[in-house]
Coordinates of C-alpha atoms in Angstrom, one line a residue:
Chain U
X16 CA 0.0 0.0 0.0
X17 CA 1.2 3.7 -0.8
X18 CA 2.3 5.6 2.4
X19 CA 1.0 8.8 2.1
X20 CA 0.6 11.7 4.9
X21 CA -3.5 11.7 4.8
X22 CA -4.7 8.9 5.6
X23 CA -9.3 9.2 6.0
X24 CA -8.8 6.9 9.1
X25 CA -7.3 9.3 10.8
X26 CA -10.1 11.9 11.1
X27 CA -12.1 9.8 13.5
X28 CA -8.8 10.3 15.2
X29 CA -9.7 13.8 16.0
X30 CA -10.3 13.5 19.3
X31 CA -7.2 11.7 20.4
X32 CA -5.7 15.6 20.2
X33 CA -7.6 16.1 23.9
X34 CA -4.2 13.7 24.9
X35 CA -1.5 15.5 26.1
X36 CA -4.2 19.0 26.9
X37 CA -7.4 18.2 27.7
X38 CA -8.3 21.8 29.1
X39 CA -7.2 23.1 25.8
X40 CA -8.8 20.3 23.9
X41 CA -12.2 20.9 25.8
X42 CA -12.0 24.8 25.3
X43 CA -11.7 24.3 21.9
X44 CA -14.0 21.8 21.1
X45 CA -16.7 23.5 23.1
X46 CA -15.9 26.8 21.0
X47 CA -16.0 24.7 17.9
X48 CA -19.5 23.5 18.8
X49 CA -21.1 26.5 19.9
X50 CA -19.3 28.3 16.3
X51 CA -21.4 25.8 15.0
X52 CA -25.1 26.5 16.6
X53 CA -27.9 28.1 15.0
X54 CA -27.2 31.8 15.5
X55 CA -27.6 35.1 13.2
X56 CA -26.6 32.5 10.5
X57 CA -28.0 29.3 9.6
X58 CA -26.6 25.8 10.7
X59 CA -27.0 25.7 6.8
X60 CA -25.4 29.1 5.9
X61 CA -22.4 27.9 8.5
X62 CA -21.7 24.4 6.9
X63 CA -21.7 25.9 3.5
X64 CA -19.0 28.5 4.8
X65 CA -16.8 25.9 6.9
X66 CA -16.9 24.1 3.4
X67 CA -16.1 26.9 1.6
X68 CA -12.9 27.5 4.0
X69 CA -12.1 24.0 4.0
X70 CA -11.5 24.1 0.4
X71 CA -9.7 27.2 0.7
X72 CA -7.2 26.1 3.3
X73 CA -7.2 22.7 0.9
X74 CA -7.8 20.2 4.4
X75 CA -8.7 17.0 3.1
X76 CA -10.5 16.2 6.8
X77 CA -12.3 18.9 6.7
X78 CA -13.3 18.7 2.7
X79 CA -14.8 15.0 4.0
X80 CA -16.5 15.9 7.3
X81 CA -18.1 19.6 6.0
X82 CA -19.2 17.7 2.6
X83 CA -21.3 15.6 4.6
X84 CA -21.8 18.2 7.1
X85 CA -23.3 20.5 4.1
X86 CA -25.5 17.6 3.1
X87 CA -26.7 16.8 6.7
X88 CA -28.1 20.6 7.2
X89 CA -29.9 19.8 3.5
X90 CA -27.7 21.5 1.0
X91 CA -27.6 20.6 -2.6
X92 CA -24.9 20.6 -5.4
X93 CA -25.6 23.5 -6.6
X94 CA -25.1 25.8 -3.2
X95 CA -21.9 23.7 -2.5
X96 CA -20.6 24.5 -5.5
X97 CA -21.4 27.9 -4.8
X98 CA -19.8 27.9 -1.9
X99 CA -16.4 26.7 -3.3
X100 CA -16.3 29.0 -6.0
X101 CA -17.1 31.4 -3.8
X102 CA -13.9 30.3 -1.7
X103 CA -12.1 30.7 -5.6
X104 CA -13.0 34.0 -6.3
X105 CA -11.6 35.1 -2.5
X106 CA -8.0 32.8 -3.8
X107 CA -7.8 33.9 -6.9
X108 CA -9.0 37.9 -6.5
X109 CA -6.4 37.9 -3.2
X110 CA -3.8 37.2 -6.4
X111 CA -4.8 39.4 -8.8
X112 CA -5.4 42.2 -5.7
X113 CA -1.9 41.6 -5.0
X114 CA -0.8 42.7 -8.9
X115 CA -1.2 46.1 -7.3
X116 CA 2.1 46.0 -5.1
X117 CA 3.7 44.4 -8.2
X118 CA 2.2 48.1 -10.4
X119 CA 3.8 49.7 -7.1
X120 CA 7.1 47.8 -7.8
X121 CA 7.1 47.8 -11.1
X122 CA 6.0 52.3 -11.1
X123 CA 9.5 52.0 -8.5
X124 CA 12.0 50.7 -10.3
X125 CA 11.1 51.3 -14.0
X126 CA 11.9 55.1 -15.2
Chain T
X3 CA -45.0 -0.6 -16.8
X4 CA -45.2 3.2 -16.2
X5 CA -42.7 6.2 -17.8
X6 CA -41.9 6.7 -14.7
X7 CA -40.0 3.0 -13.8
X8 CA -38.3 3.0 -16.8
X9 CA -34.4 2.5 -15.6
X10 CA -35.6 0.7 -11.9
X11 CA -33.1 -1.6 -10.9
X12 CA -34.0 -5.7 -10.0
X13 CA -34.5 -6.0 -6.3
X14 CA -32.0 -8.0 -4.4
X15 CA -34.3 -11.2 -4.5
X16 CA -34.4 -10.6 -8.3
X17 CA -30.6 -10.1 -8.5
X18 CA -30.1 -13.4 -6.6
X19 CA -27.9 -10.9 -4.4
X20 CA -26.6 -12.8 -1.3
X21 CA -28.3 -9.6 0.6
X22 CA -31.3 -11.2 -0.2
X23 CA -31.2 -13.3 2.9
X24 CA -32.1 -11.8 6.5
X25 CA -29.4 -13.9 8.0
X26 CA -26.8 -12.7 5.5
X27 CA -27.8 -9.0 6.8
X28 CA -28.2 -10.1 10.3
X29 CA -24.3 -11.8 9.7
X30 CA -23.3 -8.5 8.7
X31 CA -24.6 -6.4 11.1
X32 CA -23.8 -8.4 13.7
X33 CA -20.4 -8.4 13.5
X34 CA -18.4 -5.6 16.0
X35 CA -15.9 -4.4 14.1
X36 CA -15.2 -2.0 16.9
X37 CA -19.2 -0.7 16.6
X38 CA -20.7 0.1 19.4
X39 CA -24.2 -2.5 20.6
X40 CA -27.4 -0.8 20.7
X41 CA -28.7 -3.2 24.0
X42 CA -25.1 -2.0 25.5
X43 CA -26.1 1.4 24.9
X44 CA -29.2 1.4 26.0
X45 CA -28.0 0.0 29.2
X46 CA -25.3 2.9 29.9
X47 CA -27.9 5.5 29.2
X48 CA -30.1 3.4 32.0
X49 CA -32.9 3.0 29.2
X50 CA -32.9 -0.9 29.0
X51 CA -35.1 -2.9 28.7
X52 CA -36.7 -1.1 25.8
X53 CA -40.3 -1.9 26.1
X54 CA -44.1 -0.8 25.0
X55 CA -45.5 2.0 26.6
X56 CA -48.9 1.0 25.0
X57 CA -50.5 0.8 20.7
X58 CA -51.5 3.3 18.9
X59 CA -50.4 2.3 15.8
X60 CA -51.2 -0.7 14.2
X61 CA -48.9 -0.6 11.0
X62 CA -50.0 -3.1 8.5
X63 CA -47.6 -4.1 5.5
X64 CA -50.1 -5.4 2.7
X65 CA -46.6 -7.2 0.7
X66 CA -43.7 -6.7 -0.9
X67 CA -45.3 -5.5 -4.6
X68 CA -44.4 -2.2 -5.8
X69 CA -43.7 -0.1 -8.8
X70 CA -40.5 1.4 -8.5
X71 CA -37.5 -0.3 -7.1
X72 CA -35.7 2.4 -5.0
X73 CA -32.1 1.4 -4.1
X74 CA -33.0 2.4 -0.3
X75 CA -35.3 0.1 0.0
X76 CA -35.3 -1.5 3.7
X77 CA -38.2 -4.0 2.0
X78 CA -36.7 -4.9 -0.9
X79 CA -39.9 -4.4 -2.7
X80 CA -40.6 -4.1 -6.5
X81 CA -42.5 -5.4 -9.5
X82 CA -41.3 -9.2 -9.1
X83 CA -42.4 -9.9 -5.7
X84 CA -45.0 -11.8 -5.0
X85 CA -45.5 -11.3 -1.2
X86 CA -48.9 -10.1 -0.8
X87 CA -51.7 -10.0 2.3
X88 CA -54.4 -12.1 1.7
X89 CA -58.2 -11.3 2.5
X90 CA -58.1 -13.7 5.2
X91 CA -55.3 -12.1 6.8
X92 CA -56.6 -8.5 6.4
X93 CA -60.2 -9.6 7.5
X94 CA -57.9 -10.9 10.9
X95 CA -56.2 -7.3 10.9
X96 CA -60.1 -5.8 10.8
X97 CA -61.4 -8.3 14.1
X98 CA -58.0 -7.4 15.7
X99 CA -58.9 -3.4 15.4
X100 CA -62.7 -4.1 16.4
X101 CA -61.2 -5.3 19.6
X102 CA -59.3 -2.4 20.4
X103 CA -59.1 1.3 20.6
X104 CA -56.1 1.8 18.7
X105 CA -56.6 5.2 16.8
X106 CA -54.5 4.6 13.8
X107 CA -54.0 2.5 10.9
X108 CA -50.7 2.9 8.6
X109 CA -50.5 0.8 5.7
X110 CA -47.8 0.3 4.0
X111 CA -45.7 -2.2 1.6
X112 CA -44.6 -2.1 -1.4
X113 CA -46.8 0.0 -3.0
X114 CA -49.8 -0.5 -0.6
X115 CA -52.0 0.4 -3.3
X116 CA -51.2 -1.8 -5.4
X117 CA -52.6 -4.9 -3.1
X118 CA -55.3 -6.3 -3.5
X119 CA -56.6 -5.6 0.5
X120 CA -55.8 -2.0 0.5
X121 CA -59.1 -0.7 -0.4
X122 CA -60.5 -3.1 2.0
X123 CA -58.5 -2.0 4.5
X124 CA -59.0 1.8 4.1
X125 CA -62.8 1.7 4.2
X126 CA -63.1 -1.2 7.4
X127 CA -60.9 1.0 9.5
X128 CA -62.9 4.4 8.4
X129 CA -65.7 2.5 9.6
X130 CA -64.3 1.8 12.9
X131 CA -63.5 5.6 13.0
X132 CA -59.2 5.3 12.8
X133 CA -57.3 7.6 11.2
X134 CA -55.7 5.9 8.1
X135 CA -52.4 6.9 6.6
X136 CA -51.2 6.1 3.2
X137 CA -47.1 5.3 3.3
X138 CA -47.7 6.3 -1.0
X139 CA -44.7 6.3 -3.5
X140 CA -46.8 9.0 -5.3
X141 CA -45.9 7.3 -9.4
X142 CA -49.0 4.7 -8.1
X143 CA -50.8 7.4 -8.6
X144 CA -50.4 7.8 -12.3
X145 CA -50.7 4.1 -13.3
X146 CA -53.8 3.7 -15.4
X147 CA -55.3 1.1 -13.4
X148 CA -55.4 2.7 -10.9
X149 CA -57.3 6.4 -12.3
X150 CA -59.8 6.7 -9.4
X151 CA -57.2 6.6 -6.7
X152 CA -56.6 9.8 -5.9
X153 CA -60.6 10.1 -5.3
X154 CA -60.7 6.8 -2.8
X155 CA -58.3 8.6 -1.1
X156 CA -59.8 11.7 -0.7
X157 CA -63.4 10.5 -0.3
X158 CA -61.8 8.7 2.4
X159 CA -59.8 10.8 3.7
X160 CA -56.7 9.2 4.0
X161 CA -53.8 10.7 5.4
X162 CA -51.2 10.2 2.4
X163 CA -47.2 10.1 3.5
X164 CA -45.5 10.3 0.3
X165 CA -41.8 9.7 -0.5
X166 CA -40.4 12.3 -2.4
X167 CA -36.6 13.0 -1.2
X168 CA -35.7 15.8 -2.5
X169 CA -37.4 18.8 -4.0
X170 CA -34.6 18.1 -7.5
X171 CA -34.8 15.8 -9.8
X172 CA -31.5 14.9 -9.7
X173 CA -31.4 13.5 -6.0
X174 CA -35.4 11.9 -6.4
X175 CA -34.3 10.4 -9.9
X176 CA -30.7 9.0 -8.7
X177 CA -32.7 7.5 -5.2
X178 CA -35.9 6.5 -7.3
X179 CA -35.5 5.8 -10.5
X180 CA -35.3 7.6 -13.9
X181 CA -38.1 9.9 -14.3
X182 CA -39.5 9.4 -10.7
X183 CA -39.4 13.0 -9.9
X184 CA -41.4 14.3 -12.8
X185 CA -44.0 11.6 -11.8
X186 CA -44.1 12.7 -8.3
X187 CA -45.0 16.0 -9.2
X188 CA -47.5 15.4 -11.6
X189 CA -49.1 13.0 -8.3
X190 CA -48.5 15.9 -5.8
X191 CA -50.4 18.1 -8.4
X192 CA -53.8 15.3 -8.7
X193 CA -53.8 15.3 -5.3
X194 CA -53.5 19.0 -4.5
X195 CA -57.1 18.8 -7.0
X196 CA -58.4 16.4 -5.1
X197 CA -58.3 19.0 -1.7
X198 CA -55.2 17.0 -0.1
X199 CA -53.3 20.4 1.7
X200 CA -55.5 22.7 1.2
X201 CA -56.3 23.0 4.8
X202 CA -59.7 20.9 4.5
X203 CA -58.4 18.0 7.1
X204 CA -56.9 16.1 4.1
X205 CA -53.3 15.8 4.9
X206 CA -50.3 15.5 2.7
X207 CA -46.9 15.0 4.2
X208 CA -43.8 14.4 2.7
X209 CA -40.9 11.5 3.5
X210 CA -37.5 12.9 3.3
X211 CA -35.0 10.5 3.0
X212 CA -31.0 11.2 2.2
X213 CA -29.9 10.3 -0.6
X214 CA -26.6 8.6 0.2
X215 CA -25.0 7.6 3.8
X216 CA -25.2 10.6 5.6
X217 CA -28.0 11.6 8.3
X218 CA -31.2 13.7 7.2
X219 CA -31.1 18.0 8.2
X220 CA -33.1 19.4 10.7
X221 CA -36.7 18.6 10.0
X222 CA -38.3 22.0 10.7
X223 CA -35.3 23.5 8.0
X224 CA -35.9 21.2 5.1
X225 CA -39.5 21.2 5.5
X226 CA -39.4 24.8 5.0
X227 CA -37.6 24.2 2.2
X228 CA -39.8 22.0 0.6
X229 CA -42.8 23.8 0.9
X230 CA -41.1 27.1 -0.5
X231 CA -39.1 25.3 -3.0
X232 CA -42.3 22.7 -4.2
X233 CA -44.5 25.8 -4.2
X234 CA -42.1 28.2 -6.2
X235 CA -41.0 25.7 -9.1
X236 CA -44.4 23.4 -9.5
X237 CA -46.9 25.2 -7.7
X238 CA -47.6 22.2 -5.2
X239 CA -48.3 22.3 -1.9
X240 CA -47.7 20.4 1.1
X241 CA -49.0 20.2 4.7
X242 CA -45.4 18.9 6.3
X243 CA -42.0 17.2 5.7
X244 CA -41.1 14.0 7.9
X245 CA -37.1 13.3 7.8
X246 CA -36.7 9.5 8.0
X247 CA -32.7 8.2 8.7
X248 CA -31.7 5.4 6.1
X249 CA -31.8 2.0 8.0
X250 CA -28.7 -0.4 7.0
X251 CA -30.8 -2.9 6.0
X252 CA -31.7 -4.7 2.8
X253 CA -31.0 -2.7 -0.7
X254 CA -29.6 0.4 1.4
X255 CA -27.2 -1.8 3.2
X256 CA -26.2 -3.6 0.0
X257 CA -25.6 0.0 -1.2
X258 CA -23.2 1.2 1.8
X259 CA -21.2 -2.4 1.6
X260 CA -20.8 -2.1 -2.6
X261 CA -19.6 2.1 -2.1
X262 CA -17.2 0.7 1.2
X263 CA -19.8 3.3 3.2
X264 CA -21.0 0.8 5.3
X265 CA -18.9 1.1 8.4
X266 CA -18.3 4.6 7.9
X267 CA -22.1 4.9 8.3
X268 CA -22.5 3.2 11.0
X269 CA -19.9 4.8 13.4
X270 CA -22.4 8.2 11.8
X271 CA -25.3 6.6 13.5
X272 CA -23.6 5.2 16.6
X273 CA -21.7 8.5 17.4
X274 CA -25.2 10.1 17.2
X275 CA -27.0 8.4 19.6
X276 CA -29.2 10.5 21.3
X277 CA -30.9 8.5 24.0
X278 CA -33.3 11.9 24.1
X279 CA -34.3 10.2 20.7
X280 CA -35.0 6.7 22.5
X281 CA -38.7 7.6 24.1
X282 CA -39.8 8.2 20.9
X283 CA -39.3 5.5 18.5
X284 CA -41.9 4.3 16.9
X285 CA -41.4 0.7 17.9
X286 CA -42.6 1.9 21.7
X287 CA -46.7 2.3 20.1
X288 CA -46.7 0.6 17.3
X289 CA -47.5 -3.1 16.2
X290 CA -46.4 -4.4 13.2
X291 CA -48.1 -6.7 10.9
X292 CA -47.0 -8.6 8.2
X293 CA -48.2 -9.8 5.0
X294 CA -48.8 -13.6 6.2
X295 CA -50.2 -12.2 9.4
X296 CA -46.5 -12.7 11.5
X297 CA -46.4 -9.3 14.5
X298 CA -43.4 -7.0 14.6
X299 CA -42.3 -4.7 16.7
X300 CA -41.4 -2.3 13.3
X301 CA -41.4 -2.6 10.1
X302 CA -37.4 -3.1 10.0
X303 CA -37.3 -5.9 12.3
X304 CA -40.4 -7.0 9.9
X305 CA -37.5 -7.3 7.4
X306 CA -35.0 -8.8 8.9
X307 CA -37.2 -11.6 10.2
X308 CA -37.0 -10.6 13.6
X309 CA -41.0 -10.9 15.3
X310 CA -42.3 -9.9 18.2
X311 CA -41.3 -11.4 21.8
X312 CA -42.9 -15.0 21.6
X313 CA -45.0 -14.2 24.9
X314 CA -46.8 -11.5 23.1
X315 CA -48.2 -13.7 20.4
X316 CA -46.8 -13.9 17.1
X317 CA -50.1 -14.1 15.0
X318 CA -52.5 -11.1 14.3
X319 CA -55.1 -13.7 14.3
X320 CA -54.5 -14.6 17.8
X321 CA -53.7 -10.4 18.9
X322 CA -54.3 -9.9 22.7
X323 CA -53.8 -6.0 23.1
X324 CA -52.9 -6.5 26.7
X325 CA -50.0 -8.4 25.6
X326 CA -48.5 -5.0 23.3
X327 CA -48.2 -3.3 26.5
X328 CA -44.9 -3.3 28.3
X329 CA -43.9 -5.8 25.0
X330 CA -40.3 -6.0 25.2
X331 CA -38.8 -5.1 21.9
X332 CA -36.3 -6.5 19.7
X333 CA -33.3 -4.9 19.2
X334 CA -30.1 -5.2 17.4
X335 CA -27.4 -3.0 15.8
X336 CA -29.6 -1.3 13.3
X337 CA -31.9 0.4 15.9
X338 CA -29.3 3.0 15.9
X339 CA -31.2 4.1 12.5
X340 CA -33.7 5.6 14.5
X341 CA -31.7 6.9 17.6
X342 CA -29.5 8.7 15.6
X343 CA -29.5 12.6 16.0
X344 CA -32.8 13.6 16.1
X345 CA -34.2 10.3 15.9
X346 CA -36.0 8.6 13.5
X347 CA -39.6 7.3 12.9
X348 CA -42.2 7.0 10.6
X349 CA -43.8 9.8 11.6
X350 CA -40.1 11.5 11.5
X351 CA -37.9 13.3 14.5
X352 CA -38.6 11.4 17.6
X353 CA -36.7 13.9 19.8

């Protein structure tokens, strides 16, 4: 079998973080669940944007677990796909936003 | 052969799938694997025995013939089964309802229209004054045979609890068959005619099931969306949404073992337990009959051969209502179907 670093058994393994600091563990998995409650947002609306993030910060966990996640608060295709190109746009217009320093550069050094 | 069936798979008995068998499934889901026992937690949550708190139900499953052949199946039903309730067996459901109070009747199959006995059923248990419920796959609806229907049902007034998982094709056709959703809604429209949720007392409510092996949303949410959604694109209406959690039995089960989902699922539904979800399972006021007659505590232990407690009685031709209360139930690792989350029923969220 190919060794890789992700491996999906090991997101049931979560928990096994609370070894080593459990006061830290507990504080942040109690923060975690209440990010998580119906609030000013939607269960729905929140699952859509921790899959949205998840794609963004490319964690294959958290891809799994807010796919589902999205499903179980009754999403469809269509608004998860949403989501993730709404995670695109942020990437990629952070990139082109950032072609302003290289105009800044590039007004700098050119005569 | 409707439109609407066009591209139904074979059930498992058809298929000659090992899955078939109620021991194979009963292998399967025996086996620990690291999972969790439902009687083991029951006990730690100080909820065991599981038992009857008395009937108000008495779910009747007419056989195993139906229309479509949904790959969630828990019955395995479809057009080449030949399971089906005779008249002496319903007549013995109709003596054992004179001899009780029980205030409803849910009939169910298959397609329980499709049985001979259903329309039997329907009109002996308006005569007794029950309120009868419809478990309807909605194409029934549109089969020729079967034109005047929608009118039994209403003249009756019949609760009709209709399967419809999603307000996309995409997600009904995929669950349902090829075509099913465009079916559905031209059912949903005869029987929005025929007064059914238009706030006259004849009630239409909707079975949400996921499709795939994760849990079902919030009820209250995706009933909202339903009825928004249903109303917006087709003009239908609706009086409620039920969410129902998948069971890992039968076709579904065959599903999560073929896509490797299986034990992933089942850690979903044992990690969920919710032993606020335990009180209300449906199993608690409900007997279960079968098509030969055979009492259940539910309609899934119906299909994995499991019957009632032998004390109880096993016939509905011998039913002693005094022997459904405080019934112990039979339990085993797919209970955690309906203790999962917010629990699960046939009349939906149990918690």
């Amino acid at each position: 079998m190919t060794e890789t670093y992700y491996d999906p058994k090991d997101l049931p393994r979560f928990a096994e973080m609370s070894e080593g600091s459990p006061e830290l563990w507990d504080k942040f998995i109690g923060y975690y669940n209440a990010v998580f409650q119906e609030g000013a947002l939607s269960e729905r609306e929140k699952a859509l944007i921790a899959l949205a993030v998840a794609s963004a910060v490319q964690c294959p966990y958290c891809i799994d677990a807010w796919t589902q996640g999205a499903l179980e608060k009754g999403s469809n295709l269509e608004q998860m796909t949403e989501a993730i190109h709404v995670a695109n746009a942020i990437r990629g217009g952070a990139s082109l936003a950032h072609g302003v320093q290289m105009k800044n550069v590039l007004a700098k050094v050119s005569m | 052969m409707t439109e609407a069936v066009r591209k139904a798979l074979p059930s498992l008995h058809q298929r000659n799938d090992p899955l078939a068998s109620t021991d194979a499934q009963k292998r399967i889901l025996g086996k620990e694997n690291g999972l969790a026992r439902f009687e083991d937690r029951l006990d730690r949550s100080g909820l065991s025995p599981l038992t009857t708190t008395g009937i108000e139900v008495l779910q009747i499953n007419v056989g195993r013939l139906c229309n479509q052949t949904c790959r969630h199946c828990h019955v395995d039903a479809g057009p080449d089964r030949t399971e089906i309730m005779t008249m002496e067996t319903a007549e013995a459901c109709v003596r054992a309802l004179e001899r009780t109070d029980i205030p409803v009747v849910d009939i169910t199959g298959g397609a329980p229209e499709l049985h001979p006995t259903f329309r039997y059923l329907v009109a002996e248990a308006k005569r007794l004054g029950r309120h009868v419920m419809d478990r309807c796959n909605l194409t029934v609806l549109n089969l020729r045979p079967q034109a005047d229907l929608v009118d039994f049902l209403s003249d009756h007034e019949v609760e009709v609890v209709a399967s419809l998982p999603y307000y996309q094709p995409r997600q009904t056709d995929a669950q349902r068959g090829d075509g099913v959703f465009e079916g559905s809604i031209a059912a949903l429209r005869k029987l929005n005619a025929a007064g059914y949720a238009q706030g006259n007392g004849r009630r239409l409510t909707l079975v949400y099931n996921p499709v795939g092996a994760y849990l079902p949303p919030k009820q209250a949410a995706i009933e909202g969306d339903f009825k928004r959604e249903l109303k917006r694109r087709h003009d239908v209406d609706i009086d409620a949404v039920y969410t129902i959690t998948n069971m890992p039995i039968s076709r579904f089960l065959e599903f999560l073992i073929r896509t490797g989902n299986y034990e992933g699922y089942m850690r979903k539904l044992i990690d969920a337990y919710n032993p606020a979800a335990v009180a209300g399972v449906m199993c608690r006021t409900m007997v279960s009959v079968g098509w030969d007659g055979t009492l259940y505590d539910c309609d899934f232990n119906q299909m994995l051969d499991l019957p009632v407690t032998a004390e109880a009685g096993r016939h509905i031709a011998d039913f002693d209502p005094a022997k459904h209360v405080g019934r112990r139930v039979v339990t085993g690792r797919h209970c955690f179907g309906c203790t999962a989350g917010a629990g699960s029923s046939c009349g939906g969220v149990t918690a």
